[in-house]
Coordinates of C-alpha atoms and ligand atoms in Angstrom, one line a residue:
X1 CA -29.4 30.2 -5.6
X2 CA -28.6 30.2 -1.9
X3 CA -26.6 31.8 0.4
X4 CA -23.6 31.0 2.5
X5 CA -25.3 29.5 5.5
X6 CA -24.1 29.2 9.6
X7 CA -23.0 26.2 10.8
X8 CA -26.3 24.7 12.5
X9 CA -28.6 21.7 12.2
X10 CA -31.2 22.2 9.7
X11 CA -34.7 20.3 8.3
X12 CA -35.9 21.1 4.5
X13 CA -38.9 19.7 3.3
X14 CA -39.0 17.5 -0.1
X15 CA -41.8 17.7 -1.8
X16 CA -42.8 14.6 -5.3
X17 CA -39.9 14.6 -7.5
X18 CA -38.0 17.8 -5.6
X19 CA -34.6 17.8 -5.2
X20 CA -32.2 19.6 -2.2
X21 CA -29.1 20.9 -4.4
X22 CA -26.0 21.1 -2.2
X23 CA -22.3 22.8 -2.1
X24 CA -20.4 21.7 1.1
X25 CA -18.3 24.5 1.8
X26 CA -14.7 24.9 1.2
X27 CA -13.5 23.9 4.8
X28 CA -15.6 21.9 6.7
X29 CA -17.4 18.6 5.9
X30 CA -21.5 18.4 6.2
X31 CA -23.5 15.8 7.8
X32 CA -26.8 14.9 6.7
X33 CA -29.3 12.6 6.8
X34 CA -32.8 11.1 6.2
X35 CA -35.5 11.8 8.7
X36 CA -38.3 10.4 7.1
X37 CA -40.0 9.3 3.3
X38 CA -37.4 8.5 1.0
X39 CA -34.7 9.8 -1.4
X40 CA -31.6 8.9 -3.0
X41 CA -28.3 10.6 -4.2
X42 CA -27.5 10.3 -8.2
X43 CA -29.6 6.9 -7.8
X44 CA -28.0 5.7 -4.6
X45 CA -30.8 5.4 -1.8
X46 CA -29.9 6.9 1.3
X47 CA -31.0 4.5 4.7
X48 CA -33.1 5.9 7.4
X49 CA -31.5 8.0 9.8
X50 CA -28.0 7.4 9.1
X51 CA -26.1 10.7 9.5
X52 CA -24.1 11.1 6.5
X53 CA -20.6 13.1 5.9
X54 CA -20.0 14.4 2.6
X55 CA -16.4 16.5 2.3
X56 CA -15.8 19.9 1.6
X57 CA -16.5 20.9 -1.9
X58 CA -18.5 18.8 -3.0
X59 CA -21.2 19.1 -4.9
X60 CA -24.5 16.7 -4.9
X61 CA -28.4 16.8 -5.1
X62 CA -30.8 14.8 -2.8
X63 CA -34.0 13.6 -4.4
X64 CA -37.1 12.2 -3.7
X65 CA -39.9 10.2 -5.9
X66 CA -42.2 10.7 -3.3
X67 CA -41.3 12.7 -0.5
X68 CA -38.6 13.4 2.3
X69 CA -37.5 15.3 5.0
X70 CA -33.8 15.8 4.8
X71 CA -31.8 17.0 8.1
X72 CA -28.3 18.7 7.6
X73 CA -26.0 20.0 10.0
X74 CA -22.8 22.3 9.0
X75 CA -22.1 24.9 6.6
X76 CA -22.7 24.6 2.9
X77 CA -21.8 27.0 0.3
X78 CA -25.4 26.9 -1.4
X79 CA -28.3 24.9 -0.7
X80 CA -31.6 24.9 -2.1
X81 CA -34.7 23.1 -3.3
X82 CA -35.8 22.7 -7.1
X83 CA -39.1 20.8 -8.3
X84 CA -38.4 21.0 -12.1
X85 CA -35.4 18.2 -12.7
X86 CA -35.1 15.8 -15.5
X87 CA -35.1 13.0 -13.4
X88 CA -38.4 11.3 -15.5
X89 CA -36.8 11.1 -18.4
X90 CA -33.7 9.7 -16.6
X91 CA -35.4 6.8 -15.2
X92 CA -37.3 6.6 -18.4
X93 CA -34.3 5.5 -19.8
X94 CA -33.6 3.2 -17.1
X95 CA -36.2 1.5 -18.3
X96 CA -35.9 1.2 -21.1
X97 CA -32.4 -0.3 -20.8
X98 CA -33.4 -2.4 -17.7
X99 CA -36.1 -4.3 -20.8
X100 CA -33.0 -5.0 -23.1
X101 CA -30.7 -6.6 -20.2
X102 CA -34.0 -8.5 -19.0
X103 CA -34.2 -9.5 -23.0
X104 CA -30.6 -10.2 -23.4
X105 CA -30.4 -12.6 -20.4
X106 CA -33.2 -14.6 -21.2
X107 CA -31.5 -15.5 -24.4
X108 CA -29.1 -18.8 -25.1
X109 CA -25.6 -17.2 -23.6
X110 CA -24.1 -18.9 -26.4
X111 CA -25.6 -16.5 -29.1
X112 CA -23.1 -13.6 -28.2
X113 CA -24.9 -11.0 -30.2
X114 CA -28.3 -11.7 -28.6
X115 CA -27.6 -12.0 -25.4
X116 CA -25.4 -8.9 -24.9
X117 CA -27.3 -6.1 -22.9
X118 CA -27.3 -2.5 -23.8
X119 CA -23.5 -0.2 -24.5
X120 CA -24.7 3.4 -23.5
X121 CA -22.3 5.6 -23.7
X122 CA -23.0 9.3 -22.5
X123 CA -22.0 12.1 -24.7
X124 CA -22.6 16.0 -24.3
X125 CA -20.5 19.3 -23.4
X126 CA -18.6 19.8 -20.0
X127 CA -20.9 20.3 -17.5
X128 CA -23.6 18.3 -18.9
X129 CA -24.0 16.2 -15.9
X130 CA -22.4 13.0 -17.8
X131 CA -20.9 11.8 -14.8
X132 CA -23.9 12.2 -13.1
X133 CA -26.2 10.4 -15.4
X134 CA -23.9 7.6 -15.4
X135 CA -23.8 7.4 -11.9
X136 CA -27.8 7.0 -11.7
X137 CA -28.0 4.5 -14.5
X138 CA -25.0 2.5 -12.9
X139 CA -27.0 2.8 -9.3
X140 CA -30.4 1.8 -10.6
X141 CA -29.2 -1.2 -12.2
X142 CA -26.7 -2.3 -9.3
X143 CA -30.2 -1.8 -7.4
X144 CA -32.1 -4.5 -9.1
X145 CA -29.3 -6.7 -8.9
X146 CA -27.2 -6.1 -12.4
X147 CA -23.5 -5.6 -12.4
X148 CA -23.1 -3.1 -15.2
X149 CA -19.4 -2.3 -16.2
X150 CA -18.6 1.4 -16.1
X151 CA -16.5 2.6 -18.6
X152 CA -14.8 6.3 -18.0
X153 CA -12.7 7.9 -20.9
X154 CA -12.6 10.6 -19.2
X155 CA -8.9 11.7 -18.9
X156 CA -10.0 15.5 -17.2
X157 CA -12.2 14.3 -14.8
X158 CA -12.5 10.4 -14.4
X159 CA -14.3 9.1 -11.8
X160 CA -12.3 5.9 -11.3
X161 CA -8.7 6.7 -10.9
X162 CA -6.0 9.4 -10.7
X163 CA -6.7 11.9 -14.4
X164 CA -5.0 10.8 -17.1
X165 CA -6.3 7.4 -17.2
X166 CA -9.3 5.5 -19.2
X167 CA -10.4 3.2 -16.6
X168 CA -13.3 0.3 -16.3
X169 CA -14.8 -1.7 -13.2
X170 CA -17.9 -3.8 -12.5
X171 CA -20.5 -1.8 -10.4
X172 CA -22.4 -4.3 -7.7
X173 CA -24.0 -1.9 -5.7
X174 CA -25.8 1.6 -6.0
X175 CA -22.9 4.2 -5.4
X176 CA -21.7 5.1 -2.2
X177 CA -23.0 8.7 -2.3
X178 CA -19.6 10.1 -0.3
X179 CA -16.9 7.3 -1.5
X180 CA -17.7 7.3 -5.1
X181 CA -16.7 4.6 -7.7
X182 CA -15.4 1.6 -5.5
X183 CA -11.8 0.9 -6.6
X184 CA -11.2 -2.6 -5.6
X185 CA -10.4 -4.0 -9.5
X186 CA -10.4 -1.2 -11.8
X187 CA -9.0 -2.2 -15.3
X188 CA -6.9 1.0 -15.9
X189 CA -4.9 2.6 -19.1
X190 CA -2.3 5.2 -18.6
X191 CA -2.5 8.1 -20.9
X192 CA -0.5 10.2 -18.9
X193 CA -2.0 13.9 -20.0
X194 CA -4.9 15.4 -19.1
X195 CA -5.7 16.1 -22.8
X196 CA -6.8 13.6 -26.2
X197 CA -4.6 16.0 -27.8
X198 CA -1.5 15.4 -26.7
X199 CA -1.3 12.1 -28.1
X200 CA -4.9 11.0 -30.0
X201 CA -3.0 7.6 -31.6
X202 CA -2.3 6.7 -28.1
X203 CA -5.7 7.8 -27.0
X204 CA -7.1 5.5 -29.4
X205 CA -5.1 2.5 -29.0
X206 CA -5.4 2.5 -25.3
X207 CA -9.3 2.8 -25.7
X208 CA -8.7 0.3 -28.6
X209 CA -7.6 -2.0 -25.5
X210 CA -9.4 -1.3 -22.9
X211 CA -12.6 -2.5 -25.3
X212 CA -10.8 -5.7 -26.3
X213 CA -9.8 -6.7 -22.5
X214 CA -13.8 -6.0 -21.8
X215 CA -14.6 -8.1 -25.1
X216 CA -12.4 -11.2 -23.8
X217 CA -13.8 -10.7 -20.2
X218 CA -17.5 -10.6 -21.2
X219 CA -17.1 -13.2 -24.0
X220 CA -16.7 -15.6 -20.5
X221 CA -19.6 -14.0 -18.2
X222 CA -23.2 -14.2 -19.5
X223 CA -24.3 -12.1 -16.3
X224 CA -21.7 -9.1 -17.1
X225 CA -22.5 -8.9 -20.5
X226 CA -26.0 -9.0 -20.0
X227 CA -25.9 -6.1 -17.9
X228 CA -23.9 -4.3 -20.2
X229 CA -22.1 -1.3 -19.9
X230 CA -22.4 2.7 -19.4
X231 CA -19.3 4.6 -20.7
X232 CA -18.5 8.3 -19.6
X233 CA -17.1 10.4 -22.0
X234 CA -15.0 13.9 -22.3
X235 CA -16.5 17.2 -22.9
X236 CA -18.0 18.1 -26.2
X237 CA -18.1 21.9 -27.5
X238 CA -19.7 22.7 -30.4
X239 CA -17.0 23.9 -33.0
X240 CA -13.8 23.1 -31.4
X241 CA -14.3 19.5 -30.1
X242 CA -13.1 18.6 -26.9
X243 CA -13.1 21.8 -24.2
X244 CA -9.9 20.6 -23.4
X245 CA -8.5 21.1 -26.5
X246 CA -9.3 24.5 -26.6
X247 CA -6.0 25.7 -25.6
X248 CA -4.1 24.4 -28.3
X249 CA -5.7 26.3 -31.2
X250 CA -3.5 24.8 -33.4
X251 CA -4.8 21.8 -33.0
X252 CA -7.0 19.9 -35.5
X253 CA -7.9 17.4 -33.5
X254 CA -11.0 16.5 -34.5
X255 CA -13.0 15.2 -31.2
X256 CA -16.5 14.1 -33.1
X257 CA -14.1 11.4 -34.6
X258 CA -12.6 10.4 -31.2
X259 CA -16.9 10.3 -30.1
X260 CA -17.5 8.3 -33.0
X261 CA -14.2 6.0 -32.5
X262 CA -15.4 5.3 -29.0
X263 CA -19.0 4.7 -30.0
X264 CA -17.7 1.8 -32.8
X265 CA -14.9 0.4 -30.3
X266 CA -17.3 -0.4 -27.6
X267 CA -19.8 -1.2 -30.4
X268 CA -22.5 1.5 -28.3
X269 CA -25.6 0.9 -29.1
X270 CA -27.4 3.0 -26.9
X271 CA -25.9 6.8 -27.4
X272 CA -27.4 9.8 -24.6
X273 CA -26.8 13.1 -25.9
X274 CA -27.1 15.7 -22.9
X275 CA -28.4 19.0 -23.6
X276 CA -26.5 19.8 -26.9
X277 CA -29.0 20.2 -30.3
X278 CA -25.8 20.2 -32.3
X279 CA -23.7 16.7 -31.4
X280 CA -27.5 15.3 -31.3
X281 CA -28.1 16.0 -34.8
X282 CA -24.3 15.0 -35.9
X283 CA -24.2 11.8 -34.1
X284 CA -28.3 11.2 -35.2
X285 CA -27.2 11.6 -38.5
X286 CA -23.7 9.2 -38.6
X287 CA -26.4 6.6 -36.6
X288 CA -28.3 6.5 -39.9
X289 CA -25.8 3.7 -41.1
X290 CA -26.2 2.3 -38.0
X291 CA -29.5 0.8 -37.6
X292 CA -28.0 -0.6 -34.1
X293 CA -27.7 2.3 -32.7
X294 CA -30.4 4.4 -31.1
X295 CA -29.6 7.8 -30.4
X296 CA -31.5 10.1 -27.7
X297 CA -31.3 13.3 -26.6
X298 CA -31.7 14.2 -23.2
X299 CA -32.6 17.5 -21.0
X300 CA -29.3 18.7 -19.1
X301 CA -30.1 19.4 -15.5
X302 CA -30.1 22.9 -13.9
X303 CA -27.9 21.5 -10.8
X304 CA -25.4 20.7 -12.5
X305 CA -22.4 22.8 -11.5
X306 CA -19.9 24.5 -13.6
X307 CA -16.4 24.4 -13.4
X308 CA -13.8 26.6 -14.9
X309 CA -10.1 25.8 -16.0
X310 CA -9.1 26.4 -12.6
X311 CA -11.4 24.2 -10.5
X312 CA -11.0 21.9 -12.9
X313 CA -6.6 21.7 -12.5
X314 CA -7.6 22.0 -8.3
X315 CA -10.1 18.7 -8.6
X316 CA -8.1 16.6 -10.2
X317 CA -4.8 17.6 -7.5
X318 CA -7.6 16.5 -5.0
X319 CA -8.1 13.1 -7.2
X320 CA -4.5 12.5 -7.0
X321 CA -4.2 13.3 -3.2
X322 CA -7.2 11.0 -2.6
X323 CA -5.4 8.5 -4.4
X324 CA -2.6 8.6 -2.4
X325 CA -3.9 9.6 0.9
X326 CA -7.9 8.8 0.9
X327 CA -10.7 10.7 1.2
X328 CA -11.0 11.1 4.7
X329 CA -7.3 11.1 5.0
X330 CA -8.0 7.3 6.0
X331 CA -5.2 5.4 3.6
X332 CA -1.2 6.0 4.9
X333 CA 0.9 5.9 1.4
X334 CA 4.7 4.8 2.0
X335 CA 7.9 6.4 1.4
X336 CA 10.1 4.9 -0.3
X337 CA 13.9 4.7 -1.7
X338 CA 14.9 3.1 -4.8
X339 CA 18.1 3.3 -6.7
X340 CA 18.1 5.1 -10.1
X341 CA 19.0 1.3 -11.2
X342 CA 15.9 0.1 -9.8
X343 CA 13.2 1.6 -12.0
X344 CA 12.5 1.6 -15.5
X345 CA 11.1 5.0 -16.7
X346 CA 9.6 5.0 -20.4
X347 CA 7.7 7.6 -22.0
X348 CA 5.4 7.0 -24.9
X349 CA 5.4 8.9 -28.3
X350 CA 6.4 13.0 -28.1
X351 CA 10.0 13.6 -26.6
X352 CA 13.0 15.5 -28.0
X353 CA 13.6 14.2 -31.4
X354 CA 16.3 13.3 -33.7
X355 CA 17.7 16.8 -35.3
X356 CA 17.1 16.3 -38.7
X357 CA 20.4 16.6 -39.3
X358 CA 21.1 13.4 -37.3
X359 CA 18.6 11.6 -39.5
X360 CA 19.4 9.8 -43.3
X361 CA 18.5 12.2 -46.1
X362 CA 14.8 12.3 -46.7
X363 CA 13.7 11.1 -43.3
X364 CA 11.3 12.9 -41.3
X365 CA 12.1 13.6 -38.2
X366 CA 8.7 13.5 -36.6
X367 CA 8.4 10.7 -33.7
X368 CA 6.4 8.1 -33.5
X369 CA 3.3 8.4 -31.2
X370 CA 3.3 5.4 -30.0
X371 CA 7.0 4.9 -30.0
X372 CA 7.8 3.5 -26.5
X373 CA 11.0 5.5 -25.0
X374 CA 13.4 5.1 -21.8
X375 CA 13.7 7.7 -19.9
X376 CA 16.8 9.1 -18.4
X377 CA 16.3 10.0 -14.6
X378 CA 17.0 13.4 -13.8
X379 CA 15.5 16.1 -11.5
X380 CA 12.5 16.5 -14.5
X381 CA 10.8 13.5 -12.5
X382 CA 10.5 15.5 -9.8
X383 CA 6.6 15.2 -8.8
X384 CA 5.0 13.8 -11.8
X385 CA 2.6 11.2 -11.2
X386 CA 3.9 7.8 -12.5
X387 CA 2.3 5.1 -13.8
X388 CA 3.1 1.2 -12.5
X389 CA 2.6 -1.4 -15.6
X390 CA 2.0 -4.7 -15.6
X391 CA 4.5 -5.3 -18.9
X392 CA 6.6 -7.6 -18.6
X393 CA 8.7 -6.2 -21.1
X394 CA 9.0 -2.9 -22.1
X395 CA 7.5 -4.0 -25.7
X396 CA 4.0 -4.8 -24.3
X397 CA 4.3 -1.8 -21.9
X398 CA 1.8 -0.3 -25.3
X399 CA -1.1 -2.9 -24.6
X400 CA -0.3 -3.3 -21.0
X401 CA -3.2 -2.2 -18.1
X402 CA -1.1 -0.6 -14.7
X403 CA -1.3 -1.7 -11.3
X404 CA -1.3 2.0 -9.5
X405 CA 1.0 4.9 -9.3
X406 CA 3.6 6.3 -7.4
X407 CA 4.0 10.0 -7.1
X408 CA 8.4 11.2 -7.3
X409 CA 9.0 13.3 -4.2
X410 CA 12.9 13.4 -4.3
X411 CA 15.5 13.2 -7.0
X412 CA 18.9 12.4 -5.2
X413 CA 21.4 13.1 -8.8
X414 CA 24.7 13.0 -6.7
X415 CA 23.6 9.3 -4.5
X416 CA 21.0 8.7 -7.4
X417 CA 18.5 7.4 -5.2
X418 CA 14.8 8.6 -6.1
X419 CA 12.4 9.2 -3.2
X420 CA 8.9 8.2 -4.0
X421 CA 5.1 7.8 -2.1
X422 CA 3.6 4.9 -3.0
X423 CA 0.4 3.9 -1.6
X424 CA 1.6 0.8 0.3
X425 CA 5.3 -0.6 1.4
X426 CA 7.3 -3.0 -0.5
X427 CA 8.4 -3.6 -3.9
X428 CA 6.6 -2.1 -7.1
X429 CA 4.5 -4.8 -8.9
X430 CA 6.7 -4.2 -11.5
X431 CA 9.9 -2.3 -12.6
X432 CA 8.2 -0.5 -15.7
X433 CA 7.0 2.8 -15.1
X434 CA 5.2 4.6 -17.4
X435 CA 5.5 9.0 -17.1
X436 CA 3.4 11.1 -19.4
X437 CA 2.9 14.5 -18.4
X438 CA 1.0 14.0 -15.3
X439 CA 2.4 16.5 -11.8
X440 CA 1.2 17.0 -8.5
X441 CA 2.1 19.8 -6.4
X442 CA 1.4 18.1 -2.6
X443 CA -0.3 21.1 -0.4
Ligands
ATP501 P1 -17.2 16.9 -17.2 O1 -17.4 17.0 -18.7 O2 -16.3 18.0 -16.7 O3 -16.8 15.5 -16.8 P2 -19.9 16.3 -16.5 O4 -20.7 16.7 -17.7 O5 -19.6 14.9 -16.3 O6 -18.6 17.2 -16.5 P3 -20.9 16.2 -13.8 O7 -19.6 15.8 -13.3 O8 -21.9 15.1 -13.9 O9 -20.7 16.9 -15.2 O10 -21.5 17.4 -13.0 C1 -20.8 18.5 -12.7 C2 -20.9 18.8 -11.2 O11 -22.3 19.1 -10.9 C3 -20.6 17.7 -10.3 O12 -19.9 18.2 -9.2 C4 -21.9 17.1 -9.9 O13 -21.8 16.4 -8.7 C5 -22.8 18.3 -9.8 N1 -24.2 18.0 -10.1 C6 -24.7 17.3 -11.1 N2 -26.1 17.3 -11.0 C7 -26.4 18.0 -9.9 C8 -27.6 18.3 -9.3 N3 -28.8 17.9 -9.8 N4 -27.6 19.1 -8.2 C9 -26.4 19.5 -7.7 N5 -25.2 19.2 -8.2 C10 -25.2 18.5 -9.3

């Protein structure tokens, strides 16, 4: 590892197949650039020359096939070079996947099956580097002209959208190495919690669809389809499931059958297990009925950085902030007044129940996960993150992707007018919103 460095303008060296590992510090953003060779960020070539700034915090390896000389200027937190990376085997894979969307487009577009390119989807424990992988497979293929969906069912740390969601959009270009995922037509699903847990029937039947909208859209573009798609997926640990679900011991979740759900519902056929000998071997062994489905087990890189509870519950305030607010502090969200009147708030499944004895004899009082719920407007809105739908009516609010969010900065109960930052002016798309358990504290 490094050490905390002074702020001043620095060259480092990249020899074949190195890579520059990078923390920006906690306060101030780092510039950096390419001075000569060439290298790329998680797949994403950087251009000659061009200064680069990367915010604070974040976290991000520059690497080089061949070689590079990198020039940085500002303070990181660590930086440092490392020849032994995985990177081969990465763009082994690449290739591999690049030969079945070369083989699915030349085939008749009318033969579904044949001519639908490869479903990876990316499995392994927190900290794995899932997101990262992704990113490089996504960047390689924008790169030789594919447009490869990405799929994120990541609700802790989705690279799309605000947490809380399962999200999809069609990548056209490598990754922009600071912005991240471009957001101009994200397909997005509000879960509302951070966690599978607190709701798995609702996890499932918003991934349910999510698959079918991608289904009906590829069904009508050859050149999407062929591409295919790369789906992110939560943290796997051995034992308990999902990390996330650790703190509900209770629990029985079980998260090898939400893996296993998602791998059938987006008909995977490609599955990349990152550095965990267990999951391999468990999902190796469930792929034995499916003679579609290859499964491969990959080396975890030692850049990847790990991120306890805390970091975690900090990145994703900064998710929601950048939402709002951009990531340069470049977008100006809105203020805005509405009458209690105005909005519709409904919550899905959970919620105080019916005491049982305010229930007919023999009924069980346990609610309905998917039950869809009004909500009464009260000072518990106050700053929870609310989803906007596109429903219609509150009875496809279920099945129903959402247009953005608005974040509930004021509850006036005595005027009952609700105060509310919303990214633009004007009236909601729609009236439905949608709260799970989604807050922001604004800092
Ligand atoms: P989670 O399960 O929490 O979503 P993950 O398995 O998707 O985690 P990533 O998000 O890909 O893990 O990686 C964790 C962090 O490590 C990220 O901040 C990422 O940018 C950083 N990282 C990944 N690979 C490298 C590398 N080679 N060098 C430096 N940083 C890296």
């Amino acid at each position: 590892g490094g050490s905390a460095s002074a702020s001043t303008i620095k060259q480092v060296k990249l020899e074949r197949e190195s890579e520059l590992r990078i923390e920006v510090g906690n306060e101030t953003p780092l510039k950096l650039r390419l001075l000569n060779g060439s290298a790329e960020i998680f797949g994403s070539e950087l251009a000659p020359e061009m200064w680069l700034t990367f915010p604070p915090r974040l976290k991000f390896a520059v690497f080089t096939w061949y070689s590079a000389t990198i020039e940085m200027d500002g303070a990181t937190e660590t930086d440092y070079t490392a020849d032994e990376t995985p990177m081969v085997s990465y763009v082994n894979v690449h290739a591999v996947l690049e030969g079945r969307r070369n083989r699915a487009k030349a085939l008749s577009p009318n033969d579904s099956e044949a001519s639908q390119g490869p479903r990876v989807i990316v499995v392994g424990p927190t900290d794995s580097g899932k997101s990262t992988l992704s990113r490089m497979l996504l960047s390689w293929a924008a790169k030789q002209g594919w447009k490869p969906t990405f799929v994120d069912l990541d609700i802790g740390q989705g690279s799309i959208t605000v947490p809380g969601c399962i999200a999809a959009t069609p990548i056209e270009l490598p990754i922009d190495p600071v912005e991240g995922i471009p957001l101009e037509m994200p397909l997005v699903y509000f879960y509302g919690h951070t966690t599978p847990s607190n709701n798995v029937d609702l996890y499932k039947t918003l991934v349910n669809e999510l698959a079918q909208m991608l289904e009906t859209q590829f069904a009508r573009n050859a050149e999407s389809r062929a591409a295919g798609m790369v789906i992110n997926t939560m943290g796997w640990i051995e034992g308990t499931g999902y990390e996330v679900i650790k703190s509900k011991p209770d629990d029985d979740v079980n998260a090898d059958k939400l893996l296993l759900h998602a791998i059938d519902t987006f008909k995977a056929n490609v599955v990349l297990v990152l550095g965990q000998e267990k999951l391999f071997s468990m999902l190796k062994a469930v792929a034995k009925s499916k003679p579609n489905v290859d499964v491969v087990k990959l080396q975890k890189s030692g850049g990847v950085v790990s991120r306890n509870a805390k970091y975690r519950q900090k990145s994703r305030g900064y998710r929601i902030r950048e939402y709002f607010y951009g990531l340069a502090n470049d977008l100006s969200p809105h203020s805005n007044i509405a009458n209690f009147s105005d909005l519709l708030v409904y919550r899905i499944g959970g919620g105080p129940q019916a005491p049982r004895s305010a229930l007919p004899i023999g009924a069980d009082p346990i609610a309905n996960p998917l039950r869809v719920t009004p909500v009464n407007i009260d000072r518990d809105l106050l700053h929870m993150v609310l989803a906007v739908s596109y429903a219609k009516e509150p009875d496809q609010i279920l099945s129903s992707n959402v247009a953005g969010f608005i974040y509930i900065t004021d509850i006036d109960i005595q005027r009952k007018k609700i105060t509310y930052l919303a990214p633009s002016a004007g009236e909601l798309p729609s009236k439905y919103l949608i709260m799970g358990t989604l807050t922001w504290l604004e800092t």
